[in-house]
Amino acid sequence: MNDSDTDSASAIKVAIYGPGAMGLHITRLLRERGVRIVAAITRPGSEKVGEDLGTLAGLAPLGVPVRSDAKETLEETEPDIVAVAVSTYLDEVMYEIYATVVRAGANVITLAEEMLYPVPTAGPRAEQLDELARRHGVTVTGTGHQDAYWVNLVSLLVGSAQTLHTVEGELSWNVDDFGPAVAKQQQVGQTVGEFNSWLANATRKPTFGRTSLYALAAAIGLTPKQPETRTTPVIATKTTPCQALGEDIAAGRVLGYTDTDTLHTEEGIELIISSTGKVYDAGESDFNEWRTTGRPALHLRNDHVITPDTTCTTLVNRLSDVIRAEPGIVTVDRLPQLRYHATLGSASPR
Ligand SMILES: NC(=O)c1ccc[n+]([C@@H]2O[C@H](COP(=O)([O-])OP(=O)(O)OC[C@H]3O[C@@H](n4cnc5c(N)ncnc54)[C@H](OP(=O)(O)O)[C@@H]3O)[C@@H](O)[C@H]2O)c1
């Protein structure tokens, strides 16, 4: 595909903020869908500064150098929307990243998990960002795998219920899809005693499951009450090789853990999600499974989900929804039903 084909296929101009594993995957998907990428931004000091985004993504050069001067880059290239894939929580660094994009007059679409439904956990900072985005007339939305598999599919499923008591999801991801830092964070290789002592002393941030349950509650029209998180280790029943650590985990040691989040609601319906991150045994793969109690009881299971793909394809299919949404932080429950877009449309006015 040459540049003129690309330009005619879509008028949307996108920038990539955070050219890591996800940002580069988004780059490849956008090129495949004919979307024009006008800029790439990373942190000052990154060894990627000056590299061509296409080359980094394993494509032909795009003529888009990775830059670290975010404000100037955005002013010069004027993207309609910036895909941000840097980190999870709305901390000071991430606030500044989103604010820089917003002040440049561009919409933000991000994979940051907390941004799926940021107000309950990120409070004042989320409200400040919402106000800033409204003032600049642009939208900020968090999407990704959860938008598709933990919110949209589930709200569609319960649309066929007459009565609903519980909505319970179970999902799993493989520690070996990531590096040693994630394996250590999942306590892989620890004894049960070491795990329990870590859990007793750890100050953990809100789980991805909790944020997703807030988004799901909003999508179903429920009023959240208190959330709870329970964490349990997954113990190896036989020696299991861990690629991320390059070592075998002996039987009786920790392979990872499960966070089970529950969100009680004013309506009396309980939303639950159990997310397991562990070292997989041969033959295991990612899955999402949802069950409801009530009438009728409902069941939905997706096997062999390729989570890194569905994360990024969901973002790509959300571009025009975000561009067309009202200004402010607009969570996915306030966007149209997620769908495939055969053409990715144009950056037409809201
Ligand atoms: N919602 C979902 O389903 C989902 C799934 C996967 C990931 N995610 C999110 O996506 C994020 C990125 O994941 P990843 O696997 O792509 O991580 P990654 O490979 O570490 O990529 C992060 C990128 O951000 C850059 N960066 C770091 N700090 C920065 C800063 N202050 N300003 C600008 N750029 C900065 C890094 O630059 P250097 O390479 O130079 O350090 C790197 O290019 C995760 O943290 C997570 O929040 C979401």
mmCIF file of C-alpha atoms and ligand atoms in Angstrom:
data_model
loop_
_atom_site.group_PDB
_atom_site.id
_atom_site.type_symbol
_atom_site.label_atom_id
_atom_site.label_comp_id
_atom_site.label_asym_id
_atom_site.label_seq_id
_atom_site.Cartn_x
_atom_site.Cartn_y
_atom_site.Cartn_z
ATOM 1 C CA MET A 1 0.000 0.000 0.000
ATOM 2 C CA ASN A 2 1.443 3.404 -0.880
ATOM 3 C CA ASP A 3 0.764 6.658 0.879
ATOM 4 C CA SER A 4 -1.837 7.950 -1.590
ATOM 5 C CA ASP A 5 -3.898 4.739 -1.140
ATOM 6 C CA THR A 6 -3.661 5.219 2.584
ATOM 7 C CA ASP A 7 -4.771 8.805 2.465
ATOM 8 C CA SER A 8 -7.783 8.113 0.287
ATOM 9 C CA ALA A 9 -8.911 5.197 2.466
ATOM 10 C CA SER A 10 -9.250 7.292 5.591
ATOM 11 C CA ALA A 11 -9.102 10.928 6.487
ATOM 12 C CA ILE A 12 -8.414 10.232 10.146
ATOM 13 C CA LYS A 13 -4.967 11.366 11.255
ATOM 14 C CA VAL A 14 -3.621 9.327 14.170
ATOM 15 C CA ALA A 15 -0.559 9.710 16.392
ATOM 16 C CA ILE A 16 0.980 6.920 18.466
ATOM 17 C CA TYR A 17 2.024 7.869 22.017
ATOM 18 C CA GLY A 18 4.157 5.051 23.471
ATOM 19 C CA PRO A 19 5.736 2.985 20.651
ATOM 20 C CA GLY A 20 6.145 -0.166 22.778
ATOM 21 C CA ALA A 21 4.668 -3.623 22.170
ATOM 22 C CA MET A 22 1.073 -2.338 21.998
ATOM 23 C CA GLY A 23 1.820 0.958 20.218
ATOM 24 C CA LEU A 24 3.711 -0.883 17.480
ATOM 25 C CA HIS A 25 0.954 -3.476 17.135
ATOM 26 C CA ILE A 26 -1.585 -0.668 16.778
ATOM 27 C CA THR A 27 0.710 0.869 14.135
ATOM 28 C CA ARG A 28 0.643 -2.346 12.071
ATOM 29 C CA LEU A 29 -3.153 -2.671 12.390
ATOM 30 C CA LEU A 30 -3.753 0.962 11.444
ATOM 31 C CA ARG A 31 -1.588 0.648 8.335
ATOM 32 C CA GLU A 32 -3.433 -2.518 7.337
ATOM 33 C CA ARG A 33 -6.733 -0.613 7.671
ATOM 34 C CA GLY A 34 -5.490 2.351 5.610
ATOM 35 C CA VAL A 35 -5.294 4.852 8.452
ATOM 36 C CA ARG A 36 -2.785 7.666 8.215
ATOM 37 C CA ILE A 37 -0.279 7.890 11.072
ATOM 38 C CA VAL A 38 1.221 11.340 11.348
ATOM 39 C CA ALA A 39 3.334 11.207 14.501
ATOM 40 C CA ALA A 40 4.959 8.980 17.113
ATOM 41 C CA ILE A 41 5.909 10.138 20.605
ATOM 42 C CA THR A 42 7.915 8.520 23.375
ATOM 43 C CA ARG A 43 9.666 9.540 26.597
ATOM 44 C CA PRO A 44 12.727 11.809 26.499
ATOM 45 C CA GLY A 45 15.883 9.700 26.591
ATOM 46 C CA SER A 46 14.306 6.679 24.916
ATOM 47 C CA GLU A 47 16.595 4.902 22.467
ATOM 48 C CA LYS A 48 13.664 4.911 20.002
ATOM 49 C CA VAL A 49 13.874 8.692 19.517
ATOM 50 C CA GLY A 50 14.791 9.388 15.856
ATOM 51 C CA GLU A 51 13.864 5.874 14.689
ATOM 52 C CA ASP A 52 11.173 5.537 12.026
ATOM 53 C CA LEU A 53 7.889 4.233 13.471
ATOM 54 C CA GLY A 54 7.304 1.913 10.484
ATOM 55 C CA THR A 55 10.762 0.380 10.804
ATOM 56 C CA LEU A 56 10.252 -0.189 14.544
ATOM 57 C CA ALA A 57 6.941 -1.917 13.742
ATOM 58 C CA GLY A 58 8.603 -4.203 11.199
ATOM 59 C CA LEU A 59 7.011 -2.378 8.247
ATOM 60 C CA ALA A 60 8.433 -0.271 5.442
ATOM 61 C CA PRO A 61 9.518 3.160 6.716
ATOM 62 C CA LEU A 62 6.551 5.509 7.219
ATOM 63 C CA GLY A 63 8.495 8.752 7.233
ATOM 64 C CA VAL A 64 7.306 9.199 10.840
ATOM 65 C CA PRO A 65 10.255 9.664 13.219
ATOM 66 C CA VAL A 66 9.701 8.894 16.902
ATOM 67 C CA ARG A 67 10.008 12.171 18.826
ATOM 68 C CA SER A 68 10.045 13.085 22.497
ATOM 69 C CA ASP A 69 8.933 16.737 22.217
ATOM 70 C CA ALA A 70 5.244 15.924 22.581
ATOM 71 C CA LYS A 71 3.795 19.447 22.501
ATOM 72 C CA GLU A 72 5.712 20.549 19.389
ATOM 73 C CA THR A 73 5.082 17.241 17.595
ATOM 74 C CA LEU A 74 1.331 17.482 18.162
ATOM 75 C CA GLU A 75 1.199 21.136 17.131
ATOM 76 C CA GLU A 76 3.106 20.441 13.896
ATOM 77 C CA THR A 77 1.301 17.257 12.866
ATOM 78 C CA GLU A 78 -2.253 18.028 14.088
ATOM 79 C CA PRO A 79 -3.577 14.487 14.628
ATOM 80 C CA ASP A 80 -7.338 14.057 15.129
ATOM 81 C CA ILE A 81 -6.744 11.383 17.729
ATOM 82 C CA VAL A 82 -3.766 10.070 19.696
ATOM 83 C CA ALA A 83 -3.517 6.384 20.656
ATOM 84 C CA VAL A 84 -1.784 6.273 24.062
ATOM 85 C CA ALA A 85 -0.220 2.968 25.218
ATOM 86 C CA VAL A 86 2.202 3.914 27.999
ATOM 87 C CA SER A 87 0.982 2.665 31.394
ATOM 88 C CA THR A 88 -2.050 1.670 33.442
ATOM 89 C CA TYR A 89 -2.894 4.187 36.147
ATOM 90 C CA LEU A 90 -3.897 7.847 35.983
ATOM 91 C CA ASP A 91 -0.868 9.050 37.931
ATOM 92 C CA GLU A 92 0.848 12.429 37.523
ATOM 93 C CA VAL A 93 2.919 11.297 34.531
ATOM 94 C CA MET A 94 -0.085 9.917 32.666
ATOM 95 C CA TYR A 95 -2.180 12.975 33.524
ATOM 96 C CA GLU A 96 0.450 15.184 31.871
ATOM 97 C CA ILE A 97 0.546 12.934 28.795
ATOM 98 C CA TYR A 98 -3.239 13.100 28.333
ATOM 99 C CA ALA A 99 -3.325 16.810 29.170
ATOM 100 C CA THR A 100 -0.644 17.591 26.573
ATOM 101 C CA VAL A 101 -2.695 15.832 23.904
ATOM 102 C CA VAL A 102 -5.908 17.511 25.005
ATOM 103 C CA ARG A 103 -4.314 20.975 25.077
ATOM 104 C CA ALA A 104 -3.133 20.343 21.496
ATOM 105 C CA GLY A 105 -6.797 19.868 20.525
ATOM 106 C CA ALA A 106 -6.593 16.123 19.784
ATOM 107 C CA ASN A 107 -8.829 13.327 21.087
ATOM 108 C CA VAL A 108 -7.276 10.621 23.262
ATOM 109 C CA ILE A 109 -7.882 6.887 22.927
ATOM 110 C CA THR A 110 -5.898 4.804 25.375
ATOM 111 C CA LEU A 111 -5.284 1.204 26.427
ATOM 112 C CA ALA A 112 -4.604 2.325 30.018
ATOM 113 C CA GLU A 113 -6.732 -0.032 32.088
ATOM 114 C CA GLU A 114 -7.722 2.521 34.736
ATOM 115 C CA MET A 115 -9.022 4.865 32.022
ATOM 116 C CA LEU A 116 -11.779 2.364 31.152
ATOM 117 C CA TYR A 117 -13.710 3.875 34.089
ATOM 118 C CA PRO A 118 -11.394 6.211 35.985
ATOM 119 C CA VAL A 119 -13.546 8.298 38.334
ATOM 120 C CA PRO A 120 -14.161 5.763 41.164
ATOM 121 C CA THR A 121 -10.451 4.969 41.550
ATOM 122 C CA ALA A 122 -8.624 8.060 40.219
ATOM 123 C CA GLY A 123 -11.119 10.595 41.615
ATOM 124 C CA PRO A 124 -10.056 14.265 41.435
ATOM 125 C CA ARG A 125 -7.418 13.720 38.759
ATOM 126 C CA ALA A 126 -10.019 12.114 36.472
ATOM 127 C CA GLU A 127 -12.428 14.959 37.138
ATOM 128 C CA GLN A 128 -9.713 17.496 36.330
ATOM 129 C CA LEU A 129 -8.930 15.731 33.049
ATOM 130 C CA ASP A 130 -12.634 15.546 32.210
ATOM 131 C CA GLU A 131 -12.959 19.292 32.768
ATOM 132 C CA LEU A 132 -9.844 20.029 30.677
ATOM 133 C CA ALA A 133 -11.114 17.863 27.788
ATOM 134 C CA ARG A 134 -14.523 19.566 27.860
ATOM 135 C CA ARG A 135 -12.814 22.955 27.773
ATOM 136 C CA HIS A 136 -10.775 21.941 24.716
ATOM 137 C CA GLY A 137 -13.731 20.225 22.998
ATOM 138 C CA VAL A 138 -12.085 16.799 22.753
ATOM 139 C CA THR A 139 -12.843 13.297 24.037
ATOM 140 C CA VAL A 140 -10.731 11.022 26.238
ATOM 141 C CA THR A 141 -11.648 7.309 26.250
ATOM 142 C CA GLY A 142 -10.051 4.157 27.659
ATOM 143 C CA THR A 143 -10.682 0.972 25.659
ATOM 144 C CA GLY A 144 -8.918 -2.323 24.899
ATOM 145 C CA HIS A 145 -9.702 -5.971 25.539
ATOM 146 C CA GLN A 146 -11.987 -5.178 28.480
ATOM 147 C CA ASP A 147 -14.228 -2.959 26.332
ATOM 148 C CA ALA A 148 -15.019 -5.949 24.083
ATOM 149 C CA TYR A 149 -14.894 -8.987 26.379
ATOM 150 C CA TRP A 150 -15.691 -7.666 29.842
ATOM 151 C CA VAL A 151 -18.210 -4.917 29.074
ATOM 152 C CA ASN A 152 -19.815 -4.935 25.604
ATOM 153 C CA LEU A 153 -20.259 -8.705 25.148
ATOM 154 C CA VAL A 154 -21.538 -9.064 28.699
ATOM 155 C CA SER A 155 -24.033 -6.211 28.552
ATOM 156 C CA LEU A 156 -25.353 -7.685 25.294
ATOM 157 C CA LEU A 157 -25.661 -11.131 26.903
ATOM 158 C CA VAL A 158 -27.664 -9.885 29.908
ATOM 159 C CA GLY A 159 -29.953 -8.067 27.478
ATOM 160 C CA SER A 160 -31.622 -11.475 27.041
ATOM 161 C CA ALA A 161 -32.336 -11.933 30.778
ATOM 162 C CA GLN A 162 -35.744 -11.520 32.423
ATOM 163 C CA THR A 163 -34.294 -11.462 35.947
ATOM 164 C CA LEU A 164 -30.681 -11.123 37.006
ATOM 165 C CA HIS A 165 -29.044 -11.972 40.355
ATOM 166 C CA THR A 166 -25.339 -12.426 39.622
ATOM 167 C CA VAL A 167 -23.097 -11.815 36.622
ATOM 168 C CA GLU A 168 -19.844 -13.691 37.028
ATOM 169 C CA GLY A 169 -16.816 -13.655 34.749
ATOM 170 C CA GLU A 170 -13.695 -15.794 34.761
ATOM 171 C CA LEU A 171 -10.651 -15.151 32.646
ATOM 172 C CA SER A 172 -7.066 -16.185 32.428
ATOM 173 C CA TRP A 173 -3.812 -14.838 31.001
ATOM 174 C CA ASN A 174 -0.365 -16.367 30.640
ATOM 175 C CA VAL A 175 2.533 -14.929 32.644
ATOM 176 C CA ASP A 176 4.878 -16.351 29.987
ATOM 177 C CA ASP A 177 3.457 -13.901 27.398
ATOM 178 C CA PHE A 178 5.375 -11.177 29.267
ATOM 179 C CA GLY A 179 8.826 -10.626 30.742
ATOM 180 C CA PRO A 180 10.378 -11.512 34.130
ATOM 181 C CA ALA A 181 9.034 -8.342 35.795
ATOM 182 C CA VAL A 182 5.445 -9.538 35.317
ATOM 183 C CA ALA A 183 6.367 -13.057 36.532
ATOM 184 C CA LYS A 184 7.856 -11.577 39.716
ATOM 185 C CA GLN A 185 4.824 -9.338 40.187
ATOM 186 C CA GLN A 186 2.639 -12.488 39.952
ATOM 187 C CA GLN A 187 4.831 -14.063 42.716
ATOM 188 C CA VAL A 188 5.804 -16.981 40.447
ATOM 189 C CA GLY A 189 8.082 -19.503 42.224
ATOM 190 C CA GLN A 190 7.301 -18.298 45.783
ATOM 191 C CA THR A 191 6.327 -20.681 48.561
ATOM 192 C CA VAL A 192 2.771 -20.384 49.890
ATOM 193 C CA GLY A 193 4.174 -18.832 53.080
ATOM 194 C CA GLU A 194 6.102 -16.217 51.097
ATOM 195 C CA PHE A 195 2.988 -15.483 49.023
ATOM 196 C CA ASN A 196 0.808 -15.015 52.111
ATOM 197 C CA SER A 197 3.330 -12.690 53.694
ATOM 198 C CA TRP A 198 3.582 -10.627 50.445
ATOM 199 C CA LEU A 199 -0.210 -10.400 50.278
ATOM 200 C CA ALA A 200 -0.513 -9.326 53.904
ATOM 201 C CA ASN A 201 1.993 -6.491 53.421
ATOM 202 C CA ALA A 202 1.404 -5.450 49.789
ATOM 203 C CA THR A 203 -0.124 -2.081 48.971
ATOM 204 C CA ARG A 204 -1.881 -2.955 45.770
ATOM 205 C CA LYS A 205 -3.562 -0.572 43.368
ATOM 206 C CA PRO A 206 -7.148 -1.206 42.225
ATOM 207 C CA THR A 207 -7.271 -4.278 39.988
ATOM 208 C CA PHE A 208 -8.212 -4.170 36.280
ATOM 209 C CA GLY A 209 -11.210 -6.292 37.252
ATOM 210 C CA ARG A 210 -12.555 -3.623 39.585
ATOM 211 C CA THR A 211 -12.336 -0.898 36.928
ATOM 212 C CA SER A 212 -14.048 -3.188 34.435
ATOM 213 C CA LEU A 213 -16.881 -3.982 36.851
ATOM 214 C CA TYR A 214 -17.566 -0.256 37.271
ATOM 215 C CA ALA A 215 -17.774 0.056 33.464
ATOM 216 C CA LEU A 216 -20.017 -3.012 33.252
ATOM 217 C CA ALA A 217 -22.310 -1.680 35.998
ATOM 218 C CA ALA A 218 -22.641 1.576 34.057
ATOM 219 C CA ALA A 219 -23.310 -0.299 30.803
ATOM 220 C CA ILE A 220 -26.126 -2.296 32.441
ATOM 221 C CA GLY A 221 -27.502 0.771 34.246
ATOM 222 C CA LEU A 222 -26.648 -0.415 37.782
ATOM 223 C CA THR A 223 -25.655 1.799 40.698
ATOM 224 C CA PRO A 224 -22.418 0.541 42.287
ATOM 225 C CA LYS A 225 -22.034 0.145 46.051
ATOM 226 C CA GLN A 226 -18.876 -1.140 47.729
ATOM 227 C CA PRO A 227 -16.240 -3.179 45.812
ATOM 228 C CA GLU A 228 -14.232 -6.084 47.301
ATOM 229 C CA THR A 229 -11.098 -7.862 46.080
ATOM 230 C CA ARG A 230 -9.987 -11.326 47.228
ATOM 231 C CA THR A 231 -6.634 -12.746 46.106
ATOM 232 C CA THR A 232 -5.713 -16.450 46.102
ATOM 233 C CA PRO A 233 -2.538 -18.186 44.876
ATOM 234 C CA VAL A 234 -2.494 -20.782 42.103
ATOM 235 C CA ILE A 235 -0.247 -23.645 43.278
ATOM 236 C CA ALA A 236 1.711 -25.925 40.929
ATOM 237 C CA THR A 237 0.578 -29.547 41.138
ATOM 238 C CA LYS A 238 3.677 -30.723 39.203
ATOM 239 C CA THR A 239 6.977 -29.231 38.049
ATOM 240 C CA THR A 240 6.059 -26.509 35.525
ATOM 241 C CA PRO A 241 8.573 -24.658 33.319
ATOM 242 C CA CYS A 242 8.341 -20.838 33.440
ATOM 243 C CA GLN A 243 9.770 -19.235 30.282
ATOM 244 C CA ALA A 244 9.605 -15.715 31.690
ATOM 245 C CA LEU A 245 11.935 -16.636 34.562
ATOM 246 C CA GLY A 246 13.858 -19.333 32.652
ATOM 247 C CA GLU A 247 13.354 -21.820 35.499
ATOM 248 C CA ASP A 248 11.151 -24.730 36.571
ATOM 249 C CA ILE A 249 8.538 -24.095 39.258
ATOM 250 C CA ALA A 250 8.414 -27.049 41.663
ATOM 251 C CA ALA A 251 5.142 -28.675 42.748
ATOM 252 C CA GLY A 252 3.724 -26.844 45.762
ATOM 253 C CA ARG A 253 5.112 -23.445 44.690
ATOM 254 C CA VAL A 254 3.148 -20.495 43.316
ATOM 255 C CA LEU A 255 2.365 -20.321 39.562
ATOM 256 C CA GLY A 256 0.559 -16.986 39.872
ATOM 257 C CA TYR A 257 -2.640 -15.768 41.487
ATOM 258 C CA THR A 258 -6.308 -15.015 41.002
ATOM 259 C CA ASP A 259 -7.918 -11.685 41.886
ATOM 260 C CA THR A 260 -11.641 -12.023 42.451
ATOM 261 C CA ASP A 261 -13.421 -8.678 42.407
ATOM 262 C CA THR A 262 -17.019 -8.270 43.482
ATOM 263 C CA LEU A 263 -19.103 -5.145 42.980
ATOM 264 C CA HIS A 264 -22.349 -4.976 44.943
ATOM 265 C CA THR A 265 -25.056 -2.741 43.490
ATOM 266 C CA GLU A 266 -28.063 -0.803 44.835
ATOM 267 C CA GLU A 267 -30.260 -3.009 42.654
ATOM 268 C CA GLY A 268 -29.048 -6.123 44.530
ATOM 269 C CA ILE A 269 -27.305 -7.587 41.484
ATOM 270 C CA GLU A 270 -23.744 -8.792 42.164
ATOM 271 C CA LEU A 271 -21.057 -8.383 39.509
ATOM 272 C CA ILE A 272 -18.000 -10.627 39.906
ATOM 273 C CA ILE A 273 -14.843 -11.104 37.888
ATOM 274 C CA SER A 274 -12.026 -13.571 38.598
ATOM 275 C CA SER A 275 -8.834 -12.866 36.733
ATOM 276 C CA THR A 276 -6.004 -15.410 36.876
ATOM 277 C CA GLY A 277 -2.477 -14.530 35.764
ATOM 278 C CA LYS A 278 -0.281 -17.615 36.003
ATOM 279 C CA VAL A 279 2.301 -19.751 34.215
ATOM 280 C CA TYR A 280 0.378 -21.925 31.755
ATOM 281 C CA ASP A 281 0.797 -25.662 31.437
ATOM 282 C CA ALA A 282 0.972 -27.188 27.927
ATOM 283 C CA GLY A 283 -2.391 -26.862 26.145
ATOM 284 C CA GLU A 284 -3.750 -23.991 28.261
ATOM 285 C CA SER A 285 -4.760 -20.728 26.563
ATOM 286 C CA ASP A 286 -6.488 -17.433 27.358
ATOM 287 C CA PHE A 287 -10.257 -17.575 27.772
ATOM 288 C CA ASN A 288 -13.171 -15.440 28.944
ATOM 289 C CA GLU A 289 -16.241 -17.079 30.429
ATOM 290 C CA TRP A 290 -19.388 -15.398 31.756
ATOM 291 C CA ARG A 291 -22.298 -16.944 33.653
ATOM 292 C CA THR A 292 -25.381 -15.303 35.071
ATOM 293 C CA THR A 293 -27.913 -16.464 37.625
ATOM 294 C CA GLY A 294 -31.542 -15.417 37.292
ATOM 295 C CA ARG A 295 -34.040 -16.335 34.590
ATOM 296 C CA PRO A 296 -32.856 -17.703 32.259
ATOM 297 C CA ALA A 297 -29.331 -18.519 33.468
ATOM 298 C CA LEU A 298 -26.966 -17.460 30.685
ATOM 299 C CA HIS A 299 -23.514 -18.650 29.634
ATOM 300 C CA LEU A 300 -20.911 -17.256 27.218
ATOM 301 C CA ARG A 301 -17.408 -18.639 26.705
ATOM 302 C CA ASN A 302 -14.634 -17.535 24.346
ATOM 303 C CA ASP A 303 -11.680 -19.898 24.083
ATOM 304 C CA HIS A 304 -8.202 -19.338 22.662
ATOM 305 C CA VAL A 305 -8.568 -15.560 22.801
ATOM 306 C CA ILE A 306 -5.459 -13.807 21.463
ATOM 307 C CA THR A 307 -5.553 -11.008 24.024
ATOM 308 C CA PRO A 308 -2.829 -8.720 22.575
ATOM 309 C CA ASP A 309 -4.673 -8.769 19.220
ATOM 310 C CA THR A 310 -8.154 -8.166 20.632
ATOM 311 C CA THR A 311 -6.755 -5.369 22.794
ATOM 312 C CA CYS A 312 -5.457 -3.445 19.789
ATOM 313 C CA THR A 313 -8.199 -4.301 17.258
ATOM 314 C CA THR A 314 -10.794 -3.041 19.732
ATOM 315 C CA LEU A 315 -8.924 0.269 19.949
ATOM 316 C CA VAL A 316 -8.799 0.530 16.142
ATOM 317 C CA ASN A 317 -12.557 -0.126 15.822
ATOM 318 C CA ARG A 318 -13.238 2.535 18.468
ATOM 319 C CA LEU A 319 -11.408 5.404 16.705
ATOM 320 C CA SER A 320 -14.406 6.968 14.982
ATOM 321 C CA ASP A 321 -16.684 6.432 18.020
ATOM 322 C CA VAL A 322 -14.267 8.463 20.126
ATOM 323 C CA ILE A 323 -13.790 11.188 17.520
ATOM 324 C CA ARG A 324 -17.582 11.572 17.235
ATOM 325 C CA ALA A 325 -18.282 11.445 20.994
ATOM 326 C CA GLU A 326 -19.050 14.489 23.093
ATOM 327 C CA PRO A 327 -16.140 16.289 24.815
ATOM 328 C CA GLY A 328 -14.806 15.123 28.173
ATOM 329 C CA ILE A 329 -13.901 11.709 29.536
ATOM 330 C CA VAL A 330 -16.403 9.457 27.786
ATOM 331 C CA THR A 331 -16.346 5.894 29.115
ATOM 332 C CA VAL A 332 -17.209 2.991 26.811
ATOM 333 C CA ASP A 333 -20.689 2.525 28.306
ATOM 334 C CA ARG A 334 -21.528 5.934 26.771
ATOM 335 C CA LEU A 335 -20.179 5.044 23.298
ATOM 336 C CA PRO A 336 -22.210 3.128 20.696
ATOM 337 C CA GLN A 337 -22.176 -0.684 20.852
ATOM 338 C CA LEU A 338 -18.698 -1.829 19.837
ATOM 339 C CA ARG A 339 -18.693 -3.111 16.245
ATOM 340 C CA TYR A 340 -16.428 -3.883 13.349
ATOM 341 C CA HIS A 341 -15.877 -0.933 11.011
ATOM 342 C CA ALA A 342 -15.296 -2.004 7.401
ATOM 343 C CA THR A 343 -14.018 1.494 6.728
ATOM 344 C CA LEU A 344 -12.640 3.578 9.495
ATOM 345 C CA GLY A 345 -14.441 6.724 8.401
ATOM 346 C CA SER A 346 -13.356 10.272 8.545
ATOM 347 C CA ALA A 347 -12.605 12.800 11.202
ATOM 348 C CA SER A 348 -15.964 14.475 10.642
ATOM 349 C CA PRO A 349 -17.307 16.918 13.217
ATOM 350 C CA ARG A 350 -19.155 15.567 16.245
HETATM 351 N N1 LIG B 1 -6.509 -2.544 28.016
HETATM 352 C C1 LIG B 1 -5.834 -3.616 27.632
HETATM 353 O O1 LIG B 1 -6.455 -4.598 27.251
HETATM 354 C C2 LIG B 1 -4.317 -3.581 27.638
HETATM 355 C C3 LIG B 1 -3.548 -4.688 27.224
HETATM 356 C C4 LIG B 1 -2.141 -4.553 27.175
HETATM 357 C C5 LIG B 1 -1.543 -3.368 27.554
HETATM 358 N N2 LIG B 1 -2.315 -2.338 27.994
HETATM 359 C C6 LIG B 1 -1.723 -1.042 28.406
HETATM 360 O O2 LIG B 1 -0.756 -0.631 27.476
HETATM 361 C C7 LIG B 1 0.409 -0.181 28.178
HETATM 362 C C8 LIG B 1 1.606 -0.395 27.311
HETATM 363 O O3 LIG B 1 1.816 -1.788 27.159
HETATM 364 P P1 LIG B 1 3.054 -2.334 26.305
HETATM 365 O O4 LIG B 1 3.028 -3.801 26.420
HETATM 366 O O5 LIG B 1 3.040 -1.687 24.973
HETATM 367 O O6 LIG B 1 4.270 -1.737 27.186
HETATM 368 P P2 LIG B 1 5.707 -1.324 26.679
HETATM 369 O O7 LIG B 1 6.165 -2.261 25.610
HETATM 370 O O8 LIG B 1 6.536 -1.166 27.894
HETATM 371 O O9 LIG B 1 5.480 0.107 25.969
HETATM 372 C C9 LIG B 1 5.356 1.318 26.656
HETATM 373 C C10 LIG B 1 5.843 2.412 25.753
HETATM 374 O O10 LIG B 1 5.663 3.666 26.388
HETATM 375 C C11 LIG B 1 6.904 4.406 26.344
HETATM 376 N N3 LIG B 1 6.964 5.278 27.509
HETATM 377 C C12 LIG B 1 7.269 4.955 28.785
HETATM 378 N N4 LIG B 1 7.177 6.048 29.574
HETATM 379 C C13 LIG B 1 6.801 7.070 28.777
HETATM 380 C C14 LIG B 1 6.557 8.449 28.998
HETATM 381 N N5 LIG B 1 6.663 8.989 30.204
HETATM 382 N N6 LIG B 1 6.201 9.210 27.933
HETATM 383 C C15 LIG B 1 6.091 8.675 26.709
HETATM 384 N N7 LIG B 1 6.313 7.373 26.432
HETATM 385 C C16 LIG B 1 6.660 6.574 27.462
HETATM 386 C C17 LIG B 1 7.981 3.339 26.340
HETATM 387 O O11 LIG B 1 9.188 3.866 25.825
HETATM 388 P P3 LIG B 1 10.576 3.030 25.938
HETATM 389 O O12 LIG B 1 10.382 1.770 25.143
HETATM 390 O O13 LIG B 1 11.593 3.886 25.340
HETATM 391 O O14 LIG B 1 10.783 2.765 27.393
HETATM 392 C C18 LIG B 1 7.348 2.313 25.415
HETATM 393 O O15 LIG B 1 7.528 2.676 24.065
HETATM 394 C C19 LIG B 1 0.381 -1.009 29.485
HETATM 395 O O16 LIG B 1 1.093 -0.378 30.516
HETATM 396 C C20 LIG B 1 -1.079 -1.095 29.772
HETATM 397 O O17 LIG B 1 -1.480 0.051 30.496
HETATM 398 C C21 LIG B 1 -3.660 -2.444 28.040
#
